[in-house]
Short mmCIF file of C-alpha atoms in Angstrom, two decimals:
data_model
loop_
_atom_site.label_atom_id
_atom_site.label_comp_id
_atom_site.label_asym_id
_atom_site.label_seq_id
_atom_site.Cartn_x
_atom_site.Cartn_y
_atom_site.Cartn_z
CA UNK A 536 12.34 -77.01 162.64
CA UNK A 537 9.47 -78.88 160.62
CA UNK A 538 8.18 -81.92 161.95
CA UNK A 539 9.20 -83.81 159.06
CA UNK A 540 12.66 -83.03 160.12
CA UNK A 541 12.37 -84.19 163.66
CA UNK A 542 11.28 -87.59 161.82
CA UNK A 543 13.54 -87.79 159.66
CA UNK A 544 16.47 -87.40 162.40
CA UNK A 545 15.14 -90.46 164.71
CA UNK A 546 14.65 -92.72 161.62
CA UNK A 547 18.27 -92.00 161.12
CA UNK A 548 19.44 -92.73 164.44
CA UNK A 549 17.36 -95.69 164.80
CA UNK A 550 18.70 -96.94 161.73
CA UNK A 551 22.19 -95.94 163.20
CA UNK A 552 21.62 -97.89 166.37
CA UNK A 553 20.08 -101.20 164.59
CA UNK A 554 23.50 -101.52 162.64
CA UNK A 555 25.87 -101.16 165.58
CA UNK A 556 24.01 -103.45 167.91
CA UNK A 557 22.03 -105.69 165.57
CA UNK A 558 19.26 -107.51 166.37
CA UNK A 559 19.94 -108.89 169.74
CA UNK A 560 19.06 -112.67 169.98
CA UNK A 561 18.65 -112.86 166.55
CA UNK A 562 20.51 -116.09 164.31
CA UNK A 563 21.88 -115.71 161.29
CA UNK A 564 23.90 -118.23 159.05
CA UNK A 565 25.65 -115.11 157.65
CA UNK A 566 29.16 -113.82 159.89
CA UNK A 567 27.82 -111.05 162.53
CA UNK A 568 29.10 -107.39 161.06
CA UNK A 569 31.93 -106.23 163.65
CA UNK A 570 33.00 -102.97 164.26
CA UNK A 571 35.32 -103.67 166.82
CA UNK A 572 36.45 -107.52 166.41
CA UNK A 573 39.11 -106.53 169.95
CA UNK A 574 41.63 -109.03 168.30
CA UNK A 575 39.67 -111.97 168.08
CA UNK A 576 40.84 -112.82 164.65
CA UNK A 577 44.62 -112.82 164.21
CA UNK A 578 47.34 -114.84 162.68
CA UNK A 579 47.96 -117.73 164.59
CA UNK A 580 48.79 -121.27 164.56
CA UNK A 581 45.99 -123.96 165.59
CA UNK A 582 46.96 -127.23 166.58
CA UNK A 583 47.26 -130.21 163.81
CA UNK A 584 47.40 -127.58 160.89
CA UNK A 585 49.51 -126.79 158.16
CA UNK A 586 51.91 -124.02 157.49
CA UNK A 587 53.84 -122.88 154.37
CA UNK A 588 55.88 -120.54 156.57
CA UNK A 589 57.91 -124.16 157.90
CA UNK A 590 59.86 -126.34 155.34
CA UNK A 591 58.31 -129.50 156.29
CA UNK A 592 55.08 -127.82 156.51
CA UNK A 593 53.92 -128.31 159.92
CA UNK A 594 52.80 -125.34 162.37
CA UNK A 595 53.43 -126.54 165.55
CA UNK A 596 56.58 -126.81 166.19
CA UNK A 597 58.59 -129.70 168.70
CA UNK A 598 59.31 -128.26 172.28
CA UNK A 599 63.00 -127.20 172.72
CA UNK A 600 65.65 -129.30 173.98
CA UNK A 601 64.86 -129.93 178.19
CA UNK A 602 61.89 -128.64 178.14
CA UNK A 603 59.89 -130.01 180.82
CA UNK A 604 56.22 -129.96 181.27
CA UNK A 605 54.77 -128.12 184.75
CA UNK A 606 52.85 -131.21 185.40
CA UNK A 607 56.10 -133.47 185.29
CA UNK A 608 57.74 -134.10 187.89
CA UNK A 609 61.82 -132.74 187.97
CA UNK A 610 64.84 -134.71 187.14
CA UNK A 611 66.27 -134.66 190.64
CA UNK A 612 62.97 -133.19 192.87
CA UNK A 613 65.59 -131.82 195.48
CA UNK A 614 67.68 -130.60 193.41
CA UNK A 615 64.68 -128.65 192.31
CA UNK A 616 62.57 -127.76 195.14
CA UNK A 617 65.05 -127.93 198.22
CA UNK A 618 62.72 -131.07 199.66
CA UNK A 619 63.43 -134.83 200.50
CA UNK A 620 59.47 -135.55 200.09
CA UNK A 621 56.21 -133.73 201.05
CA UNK A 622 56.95 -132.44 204.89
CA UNK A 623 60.95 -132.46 204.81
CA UNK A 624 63.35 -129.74 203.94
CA UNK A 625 66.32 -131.24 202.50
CA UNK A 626 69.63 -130.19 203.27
CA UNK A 627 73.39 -130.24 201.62
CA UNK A 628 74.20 -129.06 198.17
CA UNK A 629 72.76 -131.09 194.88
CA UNK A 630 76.49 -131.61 193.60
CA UNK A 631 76.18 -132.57 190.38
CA UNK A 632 78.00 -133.63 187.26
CA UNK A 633 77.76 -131.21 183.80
CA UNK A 634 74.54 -132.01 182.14
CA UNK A 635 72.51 -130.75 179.35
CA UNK A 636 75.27 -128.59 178.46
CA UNK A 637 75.93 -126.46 181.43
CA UNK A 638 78.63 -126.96 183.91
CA UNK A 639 79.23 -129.11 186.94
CA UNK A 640 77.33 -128.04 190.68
CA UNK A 641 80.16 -128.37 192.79
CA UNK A 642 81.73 -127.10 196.26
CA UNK A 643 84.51 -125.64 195.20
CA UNK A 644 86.24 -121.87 194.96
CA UNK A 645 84.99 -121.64 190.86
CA UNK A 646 81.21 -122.03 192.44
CA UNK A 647 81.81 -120.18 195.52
CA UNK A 648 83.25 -116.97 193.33
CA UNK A 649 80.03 -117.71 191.03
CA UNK A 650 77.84 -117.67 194.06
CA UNK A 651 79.46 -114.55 195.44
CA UNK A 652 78.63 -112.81 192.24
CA UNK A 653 75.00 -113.69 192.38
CA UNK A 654 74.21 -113.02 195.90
CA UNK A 655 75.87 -109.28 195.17
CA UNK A 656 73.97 -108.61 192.11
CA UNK A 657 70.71 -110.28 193.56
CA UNK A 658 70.87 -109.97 197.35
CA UNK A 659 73.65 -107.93 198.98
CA UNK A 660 70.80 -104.36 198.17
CA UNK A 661 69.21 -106.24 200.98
CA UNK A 662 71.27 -108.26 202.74
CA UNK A 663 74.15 -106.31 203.19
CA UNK A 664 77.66 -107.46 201.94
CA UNK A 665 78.38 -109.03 205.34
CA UNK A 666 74.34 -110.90 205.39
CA UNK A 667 73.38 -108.91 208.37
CA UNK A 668 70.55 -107.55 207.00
CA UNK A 669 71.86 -104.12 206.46
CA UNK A 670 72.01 -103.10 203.12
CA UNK A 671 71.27 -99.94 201.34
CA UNK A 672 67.51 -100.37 201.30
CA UNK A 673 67.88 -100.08 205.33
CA UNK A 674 68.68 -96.64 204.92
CA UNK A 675 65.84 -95.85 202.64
CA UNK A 676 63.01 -97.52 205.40
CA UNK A 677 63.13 -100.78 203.92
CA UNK A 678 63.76 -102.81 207.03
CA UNK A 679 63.08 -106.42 207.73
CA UNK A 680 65.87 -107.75 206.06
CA UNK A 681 66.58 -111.36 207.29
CA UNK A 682 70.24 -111.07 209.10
CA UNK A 683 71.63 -114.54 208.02
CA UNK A 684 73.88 -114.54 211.49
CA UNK A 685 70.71 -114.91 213.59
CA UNK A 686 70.55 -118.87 215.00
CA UNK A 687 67.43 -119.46 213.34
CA UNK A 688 68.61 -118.46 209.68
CA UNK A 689 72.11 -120.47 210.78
CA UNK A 690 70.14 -123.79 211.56
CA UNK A 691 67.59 -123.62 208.73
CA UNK A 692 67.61 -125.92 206.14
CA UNK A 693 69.73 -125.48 202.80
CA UNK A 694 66.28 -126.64 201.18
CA UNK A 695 64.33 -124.05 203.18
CA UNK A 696 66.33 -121.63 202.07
CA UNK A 697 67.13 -122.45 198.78
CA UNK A 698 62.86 -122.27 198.92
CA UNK A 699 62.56 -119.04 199.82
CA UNK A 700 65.32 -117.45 196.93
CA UNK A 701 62.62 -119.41 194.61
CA UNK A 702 59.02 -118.30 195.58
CA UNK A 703 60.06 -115.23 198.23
CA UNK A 704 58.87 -114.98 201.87
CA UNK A 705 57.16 -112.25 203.40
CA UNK A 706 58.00 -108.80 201.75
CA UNK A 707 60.40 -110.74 199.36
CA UNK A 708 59.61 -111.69 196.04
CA UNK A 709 60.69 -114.35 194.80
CA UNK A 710 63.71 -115.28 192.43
CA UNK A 711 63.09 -118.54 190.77
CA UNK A 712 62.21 -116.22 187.71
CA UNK A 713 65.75 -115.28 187.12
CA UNK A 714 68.11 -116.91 189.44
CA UNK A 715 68.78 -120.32 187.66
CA UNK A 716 68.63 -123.50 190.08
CA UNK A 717 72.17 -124.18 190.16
CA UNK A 718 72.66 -120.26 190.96
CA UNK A 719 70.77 -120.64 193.59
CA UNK A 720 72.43 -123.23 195.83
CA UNK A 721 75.87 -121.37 194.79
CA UNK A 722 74.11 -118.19 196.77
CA UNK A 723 73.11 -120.62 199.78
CA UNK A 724 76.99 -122.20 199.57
CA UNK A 725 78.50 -118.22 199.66
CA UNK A 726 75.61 -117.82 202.50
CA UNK A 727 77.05 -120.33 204.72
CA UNK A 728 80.54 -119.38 203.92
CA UNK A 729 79.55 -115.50 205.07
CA UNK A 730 77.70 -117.31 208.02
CA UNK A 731 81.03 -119.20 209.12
CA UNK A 732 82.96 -116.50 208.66
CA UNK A 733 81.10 -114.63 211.39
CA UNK A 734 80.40 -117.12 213.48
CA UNK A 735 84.00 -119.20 213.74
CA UNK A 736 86.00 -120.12 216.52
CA UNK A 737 89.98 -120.66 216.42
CA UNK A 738 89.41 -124.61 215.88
CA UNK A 739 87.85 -124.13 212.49
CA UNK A 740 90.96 -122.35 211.23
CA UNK A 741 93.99 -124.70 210.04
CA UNK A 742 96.85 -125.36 212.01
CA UNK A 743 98.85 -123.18 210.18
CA UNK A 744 96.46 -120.52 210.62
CA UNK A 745 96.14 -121.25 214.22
CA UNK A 746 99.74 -120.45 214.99
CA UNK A 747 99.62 -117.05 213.15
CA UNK A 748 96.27 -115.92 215.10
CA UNK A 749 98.08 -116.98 218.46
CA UNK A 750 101.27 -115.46 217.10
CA UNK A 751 99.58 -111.88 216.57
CA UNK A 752 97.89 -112.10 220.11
CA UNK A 753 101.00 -112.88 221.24
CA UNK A 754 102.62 -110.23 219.78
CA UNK A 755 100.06 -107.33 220.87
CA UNK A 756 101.21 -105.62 224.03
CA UNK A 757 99.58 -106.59 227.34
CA UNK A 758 97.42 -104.12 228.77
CA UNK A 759 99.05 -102.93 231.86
CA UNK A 760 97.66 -103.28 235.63
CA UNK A 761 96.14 -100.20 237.11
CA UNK A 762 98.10 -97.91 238.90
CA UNK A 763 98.14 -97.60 242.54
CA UNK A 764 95.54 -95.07 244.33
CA UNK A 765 97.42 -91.51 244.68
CA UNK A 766 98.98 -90.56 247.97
CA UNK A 767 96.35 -87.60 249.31
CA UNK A 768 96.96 -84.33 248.03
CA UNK A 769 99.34 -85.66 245.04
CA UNK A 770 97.72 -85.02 241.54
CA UNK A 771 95.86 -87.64 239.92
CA UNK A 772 97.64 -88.91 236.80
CA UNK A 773 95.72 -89.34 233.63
CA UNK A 774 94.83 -92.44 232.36
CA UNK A 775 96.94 -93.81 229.37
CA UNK A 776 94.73 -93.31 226.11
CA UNK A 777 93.09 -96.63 224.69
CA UNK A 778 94.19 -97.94 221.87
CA UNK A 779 93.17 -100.80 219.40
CA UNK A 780 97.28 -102.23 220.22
CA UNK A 781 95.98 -102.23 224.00
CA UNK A 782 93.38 -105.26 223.53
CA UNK A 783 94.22 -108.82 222.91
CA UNK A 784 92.15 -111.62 222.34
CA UNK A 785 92.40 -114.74 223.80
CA UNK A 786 92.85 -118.18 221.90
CA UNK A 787 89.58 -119.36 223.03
CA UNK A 788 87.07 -116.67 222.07
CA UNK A 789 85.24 -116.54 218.80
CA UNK A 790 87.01 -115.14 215.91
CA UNK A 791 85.25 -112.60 213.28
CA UNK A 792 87.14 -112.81 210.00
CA UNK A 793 87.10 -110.08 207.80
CA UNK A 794 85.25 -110.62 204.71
CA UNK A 795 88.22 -109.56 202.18
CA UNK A 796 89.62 -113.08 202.99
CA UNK A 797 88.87 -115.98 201.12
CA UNK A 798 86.06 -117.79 202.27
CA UNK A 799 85.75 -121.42 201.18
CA UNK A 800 84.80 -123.44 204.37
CA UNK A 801 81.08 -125.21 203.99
CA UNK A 802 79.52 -127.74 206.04
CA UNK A 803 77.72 -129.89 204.58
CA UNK A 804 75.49 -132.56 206.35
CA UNK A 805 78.22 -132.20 209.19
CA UNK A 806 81.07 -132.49 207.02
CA UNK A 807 83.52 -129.38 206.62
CA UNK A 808 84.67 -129.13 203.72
CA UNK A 809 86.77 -126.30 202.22
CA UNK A 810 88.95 -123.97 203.96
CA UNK A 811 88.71 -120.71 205.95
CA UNK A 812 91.51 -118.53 205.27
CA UNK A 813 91.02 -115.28 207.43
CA UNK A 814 93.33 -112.10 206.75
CA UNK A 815 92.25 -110.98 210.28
CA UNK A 816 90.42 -111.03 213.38
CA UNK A 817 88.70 -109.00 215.15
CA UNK A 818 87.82 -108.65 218.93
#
């Protein structure tokens, strides 16, 4: 290769490299040459600008109905975060009249069904069905699962928890995403109904529904006394199998009721309200 060639090849590339990077800390009154302008000039909207695309001509546009800035504070504050102030949980459910549109937040079987429906699509993988922490992702290693049953998760706070569904708490995420606010306390009403129907005693039942529990016990066979010890040398006699007939439970002890009942007792700051309608109990 002549040397004129070799020349001629590194004024080329220098020429090459001078119109790619320009001349750096150089100013200009002219617009810089971009190759690759990465999307900083696009189609947009600027504030206080006009628009043909808009009949009245205007580019920004007003905020939606209810929209509410992040820096303003909530219509009702509990209602919203699950607190009384700065250092208190709240508790009880927001009930609330319809507003903006939606429907009414109240205790009642039409939000207890709604809040069924969310905790199964949103919690129960967890959860379990029954909120003892055992659902499917327990089988695949995912343990941790809060069992709602335990005392601590039965004395927290509605606010607390109606917290946690919003920002998560350890490995949970949270919900407050996708879950909307009244959802949410309809999953923490269904959440103490599964936690009172696991944890009830005969009282909380009605009268009527006393007499049928204590009707059944009634009606379930006594378990018999033990034989007497065998004369010596006569065979023993085998024990009479066990069956689930053979056990009774007394009117005092605490009650499971199975969850294909209909759940609707709540307590709310101390008051029950609602009804627990067990279709049985268990031992």
């Amino acid at each position: 290769m002549k040397l004129q060639h070799v020349i001629l090849a590194i004024i080329l590339v220098t020429i090459v490299v001078v119109a790619i990077a320009g001349f750096r800390g150089e100013h200009s009154a002219k617009p810089p040459f971009e190759i690759f302008p990465d999307m900083v000039y696009q189609d947009k909207v600027k504030d206080q600008v006009t628009s043909p695309f808009f009949a009245e001509g205007i580019a920004a546009r007003e905020p939606i109905p209810g929209t509410v800035a992040m820096e303003m504070p909530a219509q009702n504050d509990y209602w919203a975060s699950g607190k009384w102030d700065e250092t208190h949980w709240g508790d009880g459910i927001p009930v609330h009249e319809a507003r903006d549109g939606g429907r009414a937040l109240q205790i009642d079987s039409a939000d207890m069904n709604r809040g069924r429906e969310r905790y199964s699509i949103s919690c129960e993988v967890c959860h379990g069905a029954a909120g003892d922490g055992k659902g499917i992702t327990s089988k695949y290693g995912l343990n941790g699962a809060a069992n709602y049953h335990q005392d601590k998760f039965r004395t927290m706070t509605d606010g607390e928890i109606f917290n946690t569904i919003t920002n998560g708490k350890g490995q949970m995420l949270g919900y407050g995403y996708n879950i909307a606010i009244d959802d949410r306390w309809r999953i923490i009403m269904y959440i103490r109904a599964l936690q009172r129907s696991q944890n009830a005693t005969l009282d909380d039942a009605s009268p009527d529904e006393q007499a049928q529990l204590q009707a059944k016990a009634k009606a379930k066979p006594a378990t018999p006394a033990p034989a007497a010890p065998a004369a010596p040398g006569a065979p023993a006699q085998p024990a009479p199998a066990k069956s689930a007939s053979n056990n009774s439970t007394p009117a005092n002890q605490r009650a499971t009721f199975d969850l294909k009942s209909i759940v609707t007792t709540l307590v709310v700051n101390g008051e029950t309200r609602g009804a627990l309608i067990p279709a049985e109990t268990q031992q």
